[in-house]
Short mmCIF file of C-alpha atoms in Angstrom, two decimals:
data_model
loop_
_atom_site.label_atom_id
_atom_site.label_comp_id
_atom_site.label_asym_id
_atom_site.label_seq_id
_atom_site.Cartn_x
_atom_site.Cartn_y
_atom_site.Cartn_z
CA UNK O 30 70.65 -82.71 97.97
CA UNK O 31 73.46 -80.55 98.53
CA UNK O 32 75.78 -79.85 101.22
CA UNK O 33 73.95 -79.31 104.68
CA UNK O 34 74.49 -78.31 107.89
CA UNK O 35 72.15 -79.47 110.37
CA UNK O 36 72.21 -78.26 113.88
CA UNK O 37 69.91 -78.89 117.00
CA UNK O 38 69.94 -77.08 120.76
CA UNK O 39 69.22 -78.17 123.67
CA UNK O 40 66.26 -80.64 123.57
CA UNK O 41 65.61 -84.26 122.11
CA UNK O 42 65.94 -83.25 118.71
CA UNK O 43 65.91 -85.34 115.63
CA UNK O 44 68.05 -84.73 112.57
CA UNK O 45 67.13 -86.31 108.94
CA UNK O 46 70.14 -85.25 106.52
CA UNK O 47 69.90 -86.51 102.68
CA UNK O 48 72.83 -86.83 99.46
CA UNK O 49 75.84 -84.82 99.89
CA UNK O 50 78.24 -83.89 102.51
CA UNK O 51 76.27 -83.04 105.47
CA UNK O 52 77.30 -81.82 109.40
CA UNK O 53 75.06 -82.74 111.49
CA UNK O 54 75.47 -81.42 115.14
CA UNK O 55 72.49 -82.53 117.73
CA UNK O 56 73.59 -80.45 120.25
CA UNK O 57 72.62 -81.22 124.27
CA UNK O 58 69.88 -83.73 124.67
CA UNK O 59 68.96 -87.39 123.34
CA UNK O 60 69.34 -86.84 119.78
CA UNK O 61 68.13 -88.50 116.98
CA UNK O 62 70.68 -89.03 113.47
CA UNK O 63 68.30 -90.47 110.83
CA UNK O 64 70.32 -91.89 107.46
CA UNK O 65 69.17 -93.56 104.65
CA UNK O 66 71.63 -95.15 101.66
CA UNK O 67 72.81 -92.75 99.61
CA UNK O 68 73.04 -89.85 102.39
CA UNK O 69 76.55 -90.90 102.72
CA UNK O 70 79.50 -89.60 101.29
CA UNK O 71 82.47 -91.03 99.67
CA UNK O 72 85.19 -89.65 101.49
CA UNK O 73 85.83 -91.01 105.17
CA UNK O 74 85.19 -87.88 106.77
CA UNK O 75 82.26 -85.84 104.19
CA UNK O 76 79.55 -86.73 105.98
CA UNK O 77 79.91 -86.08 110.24
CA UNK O 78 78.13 -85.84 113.65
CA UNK O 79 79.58 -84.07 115.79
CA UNK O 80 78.84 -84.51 119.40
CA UNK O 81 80.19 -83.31 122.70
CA UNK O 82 80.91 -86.57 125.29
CA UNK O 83 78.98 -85.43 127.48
CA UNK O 84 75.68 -83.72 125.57
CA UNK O 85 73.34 -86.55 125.79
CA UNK O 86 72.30 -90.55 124.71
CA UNK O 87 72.06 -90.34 121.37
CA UNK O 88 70.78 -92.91 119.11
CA UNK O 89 71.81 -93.47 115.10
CA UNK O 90 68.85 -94.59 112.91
CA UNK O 91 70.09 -96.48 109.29
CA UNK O 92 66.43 -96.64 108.15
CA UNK O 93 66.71 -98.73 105.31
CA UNK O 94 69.75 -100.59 106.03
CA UNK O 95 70.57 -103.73 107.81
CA UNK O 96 73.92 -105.13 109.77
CA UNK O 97 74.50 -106.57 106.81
CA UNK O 98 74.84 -103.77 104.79
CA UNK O 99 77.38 -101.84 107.45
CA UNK O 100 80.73 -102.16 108.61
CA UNK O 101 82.17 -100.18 111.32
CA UNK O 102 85.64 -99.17 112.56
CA UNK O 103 87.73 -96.99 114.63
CA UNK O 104 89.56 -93.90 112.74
CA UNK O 105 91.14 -92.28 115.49
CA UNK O 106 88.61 -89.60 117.48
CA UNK O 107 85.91 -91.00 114.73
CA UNK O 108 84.04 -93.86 113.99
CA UNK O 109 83.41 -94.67 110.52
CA UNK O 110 80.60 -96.74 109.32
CA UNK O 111 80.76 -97.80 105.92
CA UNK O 112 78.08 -98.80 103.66
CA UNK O 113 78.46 -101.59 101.35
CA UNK O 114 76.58 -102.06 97.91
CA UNK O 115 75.49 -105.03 96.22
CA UNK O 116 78.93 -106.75 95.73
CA UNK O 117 80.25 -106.23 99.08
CA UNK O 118 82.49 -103.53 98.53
CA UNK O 119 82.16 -100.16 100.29
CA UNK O 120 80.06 -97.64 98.71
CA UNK O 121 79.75 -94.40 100.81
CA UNK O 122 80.62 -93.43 104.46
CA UNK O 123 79.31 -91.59 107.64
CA UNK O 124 81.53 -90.62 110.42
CA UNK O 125 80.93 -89.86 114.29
CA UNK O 126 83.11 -87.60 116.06
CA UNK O 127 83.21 -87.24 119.56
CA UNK O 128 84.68 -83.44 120.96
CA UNK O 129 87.16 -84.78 124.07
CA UNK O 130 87.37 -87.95 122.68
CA UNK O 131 91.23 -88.87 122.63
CA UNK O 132 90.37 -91.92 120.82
CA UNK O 133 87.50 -93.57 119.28
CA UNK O 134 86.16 -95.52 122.29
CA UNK O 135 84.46 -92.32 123.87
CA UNK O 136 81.90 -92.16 121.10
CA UNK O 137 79.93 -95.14 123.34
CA UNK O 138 79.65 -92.33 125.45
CA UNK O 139 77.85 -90.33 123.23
CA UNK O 140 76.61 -92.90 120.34
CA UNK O 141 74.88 -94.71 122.56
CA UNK O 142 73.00 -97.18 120.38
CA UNK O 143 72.66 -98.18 116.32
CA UNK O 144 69.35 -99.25 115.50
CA UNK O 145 68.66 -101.00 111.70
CA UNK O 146 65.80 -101.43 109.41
CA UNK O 147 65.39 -104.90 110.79
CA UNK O 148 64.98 -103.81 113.99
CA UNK O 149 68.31 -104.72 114.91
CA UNK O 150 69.57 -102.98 117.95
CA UNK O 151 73.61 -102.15 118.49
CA UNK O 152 74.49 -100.42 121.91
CA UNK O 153 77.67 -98.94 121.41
CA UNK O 154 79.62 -101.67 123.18
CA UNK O 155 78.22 -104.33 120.86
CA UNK O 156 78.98 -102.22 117.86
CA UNK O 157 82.48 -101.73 118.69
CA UNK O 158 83.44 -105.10 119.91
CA UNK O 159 81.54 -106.68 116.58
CA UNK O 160 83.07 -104.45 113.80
CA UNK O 161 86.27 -103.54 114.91
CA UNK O 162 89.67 -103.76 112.72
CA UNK O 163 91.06 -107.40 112.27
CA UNK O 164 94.19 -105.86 113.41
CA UNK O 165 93.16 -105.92 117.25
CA UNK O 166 93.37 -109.07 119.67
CA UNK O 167 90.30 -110.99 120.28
CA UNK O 168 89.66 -113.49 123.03
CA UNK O 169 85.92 -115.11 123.80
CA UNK O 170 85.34 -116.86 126.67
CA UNK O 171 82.95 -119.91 127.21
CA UNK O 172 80.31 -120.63 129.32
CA UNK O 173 81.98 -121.52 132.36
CA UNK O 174 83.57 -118.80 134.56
CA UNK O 175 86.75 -117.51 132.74
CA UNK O 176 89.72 -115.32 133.32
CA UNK O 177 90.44 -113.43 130.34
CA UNK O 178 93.90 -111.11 130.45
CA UNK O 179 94.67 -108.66 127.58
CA UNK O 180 98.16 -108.54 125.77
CA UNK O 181 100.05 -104.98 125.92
CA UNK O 182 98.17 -103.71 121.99
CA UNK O 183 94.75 -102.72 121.53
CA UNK O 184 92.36 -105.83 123.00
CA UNK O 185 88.70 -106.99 122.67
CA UNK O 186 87.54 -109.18 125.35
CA UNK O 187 84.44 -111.17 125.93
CA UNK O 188 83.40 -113.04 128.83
CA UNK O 189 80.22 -114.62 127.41
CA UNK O 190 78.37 -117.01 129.66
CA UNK O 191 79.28 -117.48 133.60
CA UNK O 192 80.90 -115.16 136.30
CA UNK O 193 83.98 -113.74 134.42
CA UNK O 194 86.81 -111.59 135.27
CA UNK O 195 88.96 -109.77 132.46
CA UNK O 196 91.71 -107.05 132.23
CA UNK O 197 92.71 -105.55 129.63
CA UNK O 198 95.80 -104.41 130.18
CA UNK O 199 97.52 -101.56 128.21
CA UNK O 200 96.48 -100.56 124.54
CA UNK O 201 92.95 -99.23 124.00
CA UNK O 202 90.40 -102.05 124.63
CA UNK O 203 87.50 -103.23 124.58
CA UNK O 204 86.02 -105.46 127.25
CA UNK O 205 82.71 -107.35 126.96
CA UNK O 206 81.09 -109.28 130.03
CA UNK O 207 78.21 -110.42 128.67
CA UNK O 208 75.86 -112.75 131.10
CA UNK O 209 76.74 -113.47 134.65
CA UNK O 210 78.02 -111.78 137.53
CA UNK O 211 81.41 -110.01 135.60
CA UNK O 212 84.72 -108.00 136.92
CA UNK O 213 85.89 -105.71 134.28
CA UNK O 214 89.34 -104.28 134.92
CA UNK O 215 91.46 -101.72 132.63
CA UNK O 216 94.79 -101.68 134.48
CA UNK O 217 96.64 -100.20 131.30
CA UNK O 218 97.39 -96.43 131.51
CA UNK O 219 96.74 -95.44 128.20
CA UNK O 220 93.39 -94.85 128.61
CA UNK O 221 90.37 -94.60 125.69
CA UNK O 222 89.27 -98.27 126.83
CA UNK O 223 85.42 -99.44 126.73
CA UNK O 224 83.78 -101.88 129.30
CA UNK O 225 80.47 -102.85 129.45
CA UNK O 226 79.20 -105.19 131.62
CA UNK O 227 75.84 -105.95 129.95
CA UNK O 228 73.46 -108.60 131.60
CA UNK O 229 74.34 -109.20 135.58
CA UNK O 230 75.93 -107.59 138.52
CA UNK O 231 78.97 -106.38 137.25
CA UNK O 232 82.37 -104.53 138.78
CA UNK O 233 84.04 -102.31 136.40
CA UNK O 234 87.13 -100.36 137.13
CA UNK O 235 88.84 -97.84 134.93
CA UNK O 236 92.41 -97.21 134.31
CA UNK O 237 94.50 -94.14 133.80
CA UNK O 238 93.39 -92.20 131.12
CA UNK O 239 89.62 -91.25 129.74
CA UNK O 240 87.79 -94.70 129.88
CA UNK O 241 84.01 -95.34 129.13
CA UNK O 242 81.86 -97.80 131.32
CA UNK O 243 78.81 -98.68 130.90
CA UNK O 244 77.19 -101.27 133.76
CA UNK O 245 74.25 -102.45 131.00
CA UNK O 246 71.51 -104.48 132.75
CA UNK O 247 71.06 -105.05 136.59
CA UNK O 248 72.81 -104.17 140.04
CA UNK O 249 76.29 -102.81 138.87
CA UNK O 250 79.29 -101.34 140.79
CA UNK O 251 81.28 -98.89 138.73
CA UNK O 252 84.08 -97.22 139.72
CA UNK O 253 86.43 -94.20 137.79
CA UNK O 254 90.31 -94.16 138.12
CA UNK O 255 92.23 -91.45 136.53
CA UNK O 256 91.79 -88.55 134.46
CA UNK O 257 88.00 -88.18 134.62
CA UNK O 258 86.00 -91.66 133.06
CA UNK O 259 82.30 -91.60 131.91
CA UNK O 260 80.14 -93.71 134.23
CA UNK O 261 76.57 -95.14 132.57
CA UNK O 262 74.80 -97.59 135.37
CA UNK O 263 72.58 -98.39 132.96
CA UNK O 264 69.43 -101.00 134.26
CA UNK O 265 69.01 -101.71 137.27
CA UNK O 266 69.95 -99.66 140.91
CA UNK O 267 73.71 -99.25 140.27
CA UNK O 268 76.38 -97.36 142.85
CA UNK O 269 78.80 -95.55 140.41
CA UNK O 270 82.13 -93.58 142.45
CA UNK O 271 83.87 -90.97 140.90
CA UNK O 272 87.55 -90.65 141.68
CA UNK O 273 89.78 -88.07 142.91
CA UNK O 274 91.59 -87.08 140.13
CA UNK O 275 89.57 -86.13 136.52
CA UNK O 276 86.07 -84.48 136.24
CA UNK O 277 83.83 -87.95 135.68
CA UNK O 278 81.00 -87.39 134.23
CA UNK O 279 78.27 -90.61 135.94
CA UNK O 280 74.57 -91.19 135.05
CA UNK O 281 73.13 -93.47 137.19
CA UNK O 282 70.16 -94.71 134.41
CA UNK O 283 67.03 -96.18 135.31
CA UNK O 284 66.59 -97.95 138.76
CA UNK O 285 67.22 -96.31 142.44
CA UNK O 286 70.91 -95.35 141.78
CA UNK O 287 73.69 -94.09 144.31
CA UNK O 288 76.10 -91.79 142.05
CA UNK O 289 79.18 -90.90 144.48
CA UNK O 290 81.07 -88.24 142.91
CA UNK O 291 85.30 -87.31 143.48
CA UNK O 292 87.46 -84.60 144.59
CA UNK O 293 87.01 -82.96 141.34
CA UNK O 294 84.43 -81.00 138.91
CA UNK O 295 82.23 -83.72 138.51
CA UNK O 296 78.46 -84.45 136.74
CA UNK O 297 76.34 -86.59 138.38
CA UNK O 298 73.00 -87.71 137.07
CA UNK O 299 70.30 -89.88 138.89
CA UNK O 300 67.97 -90.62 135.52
CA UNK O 301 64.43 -92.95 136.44
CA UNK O 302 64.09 -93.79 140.27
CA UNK O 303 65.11 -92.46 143.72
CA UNK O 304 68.59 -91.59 143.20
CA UNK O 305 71.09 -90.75 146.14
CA UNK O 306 73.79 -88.16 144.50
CA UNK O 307 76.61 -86.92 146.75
CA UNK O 308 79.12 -84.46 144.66
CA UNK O 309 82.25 -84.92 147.39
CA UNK O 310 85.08 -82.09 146.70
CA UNK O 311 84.84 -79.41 144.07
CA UNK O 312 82.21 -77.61 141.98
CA UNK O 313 80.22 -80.54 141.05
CA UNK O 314 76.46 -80.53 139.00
CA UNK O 315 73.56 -82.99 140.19
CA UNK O 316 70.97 -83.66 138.61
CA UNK O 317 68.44 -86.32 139.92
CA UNK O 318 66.39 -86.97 137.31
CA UNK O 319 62.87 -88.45 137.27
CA UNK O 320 61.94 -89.54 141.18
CA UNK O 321 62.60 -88.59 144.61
CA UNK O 322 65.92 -88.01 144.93
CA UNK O 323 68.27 -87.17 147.65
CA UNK O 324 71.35 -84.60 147.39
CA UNK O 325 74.40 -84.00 148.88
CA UNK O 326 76.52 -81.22 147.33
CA UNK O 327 79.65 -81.62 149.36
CA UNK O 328 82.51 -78.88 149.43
CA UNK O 329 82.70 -76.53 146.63
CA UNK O 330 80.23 -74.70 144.77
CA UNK O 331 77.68 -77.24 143.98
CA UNK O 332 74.80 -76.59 141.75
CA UNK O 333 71.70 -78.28 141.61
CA UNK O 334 69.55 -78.86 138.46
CA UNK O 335 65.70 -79.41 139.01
CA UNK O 336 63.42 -79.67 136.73
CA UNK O 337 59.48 -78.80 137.60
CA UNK O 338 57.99 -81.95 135.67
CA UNK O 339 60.28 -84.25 137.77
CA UNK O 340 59.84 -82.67 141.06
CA UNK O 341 59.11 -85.66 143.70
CA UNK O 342 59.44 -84.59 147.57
CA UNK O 343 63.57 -84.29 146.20
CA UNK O 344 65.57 -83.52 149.19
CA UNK O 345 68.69 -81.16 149.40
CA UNK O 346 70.70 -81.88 152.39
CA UNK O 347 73.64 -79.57 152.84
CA UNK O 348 72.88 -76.74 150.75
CA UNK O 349 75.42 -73.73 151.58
CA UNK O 350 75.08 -70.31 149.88
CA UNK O 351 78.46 -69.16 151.71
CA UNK O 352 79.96 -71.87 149.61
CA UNK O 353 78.31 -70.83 146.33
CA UNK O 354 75.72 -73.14 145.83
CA UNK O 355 72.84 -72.58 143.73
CA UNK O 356 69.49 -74.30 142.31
CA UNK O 357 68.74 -74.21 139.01
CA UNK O 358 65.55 -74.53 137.30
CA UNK O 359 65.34 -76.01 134.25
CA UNK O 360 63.11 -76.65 131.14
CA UNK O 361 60.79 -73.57 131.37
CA UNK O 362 59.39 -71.45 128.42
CA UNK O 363 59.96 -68.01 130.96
CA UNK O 364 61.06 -67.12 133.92
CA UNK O 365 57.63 -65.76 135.03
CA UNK O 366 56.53 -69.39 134.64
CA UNK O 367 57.48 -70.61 138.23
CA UNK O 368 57.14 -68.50 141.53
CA UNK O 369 58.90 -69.41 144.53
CA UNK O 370 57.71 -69.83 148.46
CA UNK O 371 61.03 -69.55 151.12
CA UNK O 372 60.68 -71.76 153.61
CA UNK O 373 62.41 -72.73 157.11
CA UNK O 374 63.26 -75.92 155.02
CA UNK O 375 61.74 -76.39 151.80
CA UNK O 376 60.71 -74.48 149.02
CA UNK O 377 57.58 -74.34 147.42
CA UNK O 378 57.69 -73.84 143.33
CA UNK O 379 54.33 -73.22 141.49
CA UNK O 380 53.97 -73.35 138.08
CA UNK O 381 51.99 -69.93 136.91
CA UNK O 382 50.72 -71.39 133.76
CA UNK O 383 49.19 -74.57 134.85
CA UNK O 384 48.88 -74.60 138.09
CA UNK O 385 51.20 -77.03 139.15
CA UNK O 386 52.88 -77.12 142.77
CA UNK O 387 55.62 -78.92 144.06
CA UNK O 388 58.21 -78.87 146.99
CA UNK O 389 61.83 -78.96 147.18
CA UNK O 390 63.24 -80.03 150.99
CA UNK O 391 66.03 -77.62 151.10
CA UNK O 392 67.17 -75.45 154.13
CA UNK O 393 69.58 -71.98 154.03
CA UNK O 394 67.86 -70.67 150.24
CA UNK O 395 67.22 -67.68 149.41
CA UNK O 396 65.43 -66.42 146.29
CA UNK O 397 68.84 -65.38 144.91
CA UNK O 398 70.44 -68.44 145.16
CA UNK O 399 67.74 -69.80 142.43
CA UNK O 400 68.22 -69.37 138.69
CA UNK O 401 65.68 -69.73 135.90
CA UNK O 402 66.96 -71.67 133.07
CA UNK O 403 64.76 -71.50 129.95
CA UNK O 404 64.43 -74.34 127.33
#
């Protein structure tokens, strides 16, 4: 008991807090926030995760609660879940707070699913479109292929069965395809909106502003607008473009994923499969991801993020040192713990400490260009 402060680094790290008001602060990776009733506190804002948008997939754990028992709502950057007692009425709270989140919606980008004692599984989209304020417009679609247009306040859209196409005009919304073969349109320029396209092959455009999209299962086409969006494929191989304004910040997921970035500072990440990531203008970061992936830095100073573990015949195709481009190597223990072969074209990296060899199709390196990145 007591009033904690609970921090992780870089890593999957998991975080169990307990009575009193705790901070609780993952750090980069897929974290883990475990909470059981009567962790909470009973002011809106006592108890807090903090998270960066961009520091990982992190997953929230109420291990002896069920839907029932929470409610959920936007506060601004945070978003409050409340827990409710035997009668109904709310009891304690725990909030999640987003760092560059203008408004609530960007903690999907970070919260990225709920999970119950039930077994009851909320990704973020679900969560927010479920347990929202009454205050906010709701429209449902059927099962036949509907056109669903937002009003100009704060909107939550679903599409539900069939091929549906929905916009969600200005305000901060929410859009929802559900199944079928979905368009998902924020034309407002307020930015903060959500869309998820869940099960299907979905198109999902964002507006002006910092917008979240999330393709969900299957072959999705996602596209940012202004401002610099985050771009989740999700299931499924999945073409996500970046756009020439904001830094975007696109993870392809699992399936063979082609992440396309901007003219701006973007992240790209491939995830599972053989991933095609092209960084266009600026000083982008790629990051393939399990696979064999393909890069393409583009103008700027690129750099590109291998790990050893997840090496797979991964090609680099334009790398330029004149430019300022560099490889890094992550997730090692010490620097010591990898030794490098120069090539014509490739590079050879063994691992010292077990043995391990693997080769990285890459032409114009030099040792220098390579940095060791421990953890």
């Amino acid at each position: 008991a007591g009033d904690d402060y609970l921090i992780g680094e870089d890593g999957h790290d998991t975080l169990v807090g307990g009575p009193g008001d705790d901070h609780w602060a993952g750090g980069t990776g897929d974290d883990t926030y475990v909470f059981y009733r009567g962790d909470g506190s009973t002011s809106r804002t006592g108890d807090l995760i903090v998270e960066q948008s961009n520091e990982g997939a992190n997953t929230l754990v109420f291990a002896d609660l069920d839907p029932d028992d929470v409610r959920s709502a936007l506060d601004g950057a945070r978003w409050v879940f409340t827990v409710l007692d035997e009668t109904g009425a709310a009891s304690e709270y725990l909030a999640v707070k987003v760092i560059r989140a203008p408004d609530g919606h960007d903690v999907a980008a970070t919260m990225a699913t709920v999970t119950f004692a039930d077994g009851t599984i909320w990704d973020a989209a679900q969560g927010l479109f479920l347990h929202l304020g009454p205050e906010d417009t709701e429209s449902a679609g059927t099962a036949m292929n509907d056109t669903l247009l937002g009003s100009a306040g704060d909107n939550r859209l679903a599409g539900m069965d069939g091929d549906d196409s929905m916009d969600g005009g200005e305000g901060i919304d929410v859009l929802y395809g559900w199944n079928g073969n979905d368009t998902l349109t924020d034309s407002g320029t307020e930015g903060g909106d959500l869309l998820y396209g869940e099960a299907g092959n979905d198109t999902l455009t964002g507006g002006d502003g910092w917008d979240s999209l999330y393709g969900g299962n299957d072959d999705d086409t996602l596209f940012a607008s202004r401002d610099g969006d985050a771009l989740w494929g999700g299931n499924g191989d999945d073409s996500l473009r970046g756009s020439g304004n904001g830094a975007d910040d696109m993870k392809g997921g699992k399936g063979d994923d082609r992440v396309i970035g901007g003219g701006n500072d973007d992240t790209l990440s491939g995830g599972d499969g053989d991933d095609f990531l092209s960084g266009g203008g600026g000083g982008d970061v790629l990051d393939g991801g399990a696979g064999r992936d393909t890069y393409f830095g583009g103008a700027g100073a690129d750099v590109f993020q291998i790990r050893l573990d997840e090496l797979d015949g991964d090609q680099v195709r334009d790398f330029d040192a004149s430019e300022g481009d560099m490889v890094q190597i992550l997730g090692l223990s010490d620097p010591a713990q990898v030794s490098l072969a120069i090539g014509s074209d490739s590079v050879t990296l063994t691992d010292t400490l077990t043995g391990e060899v693997a080769e990285l199709r890459i032409s114009g390196a030099q040792e220098t260009d390579f940095v060791m990145i421990l953890g």
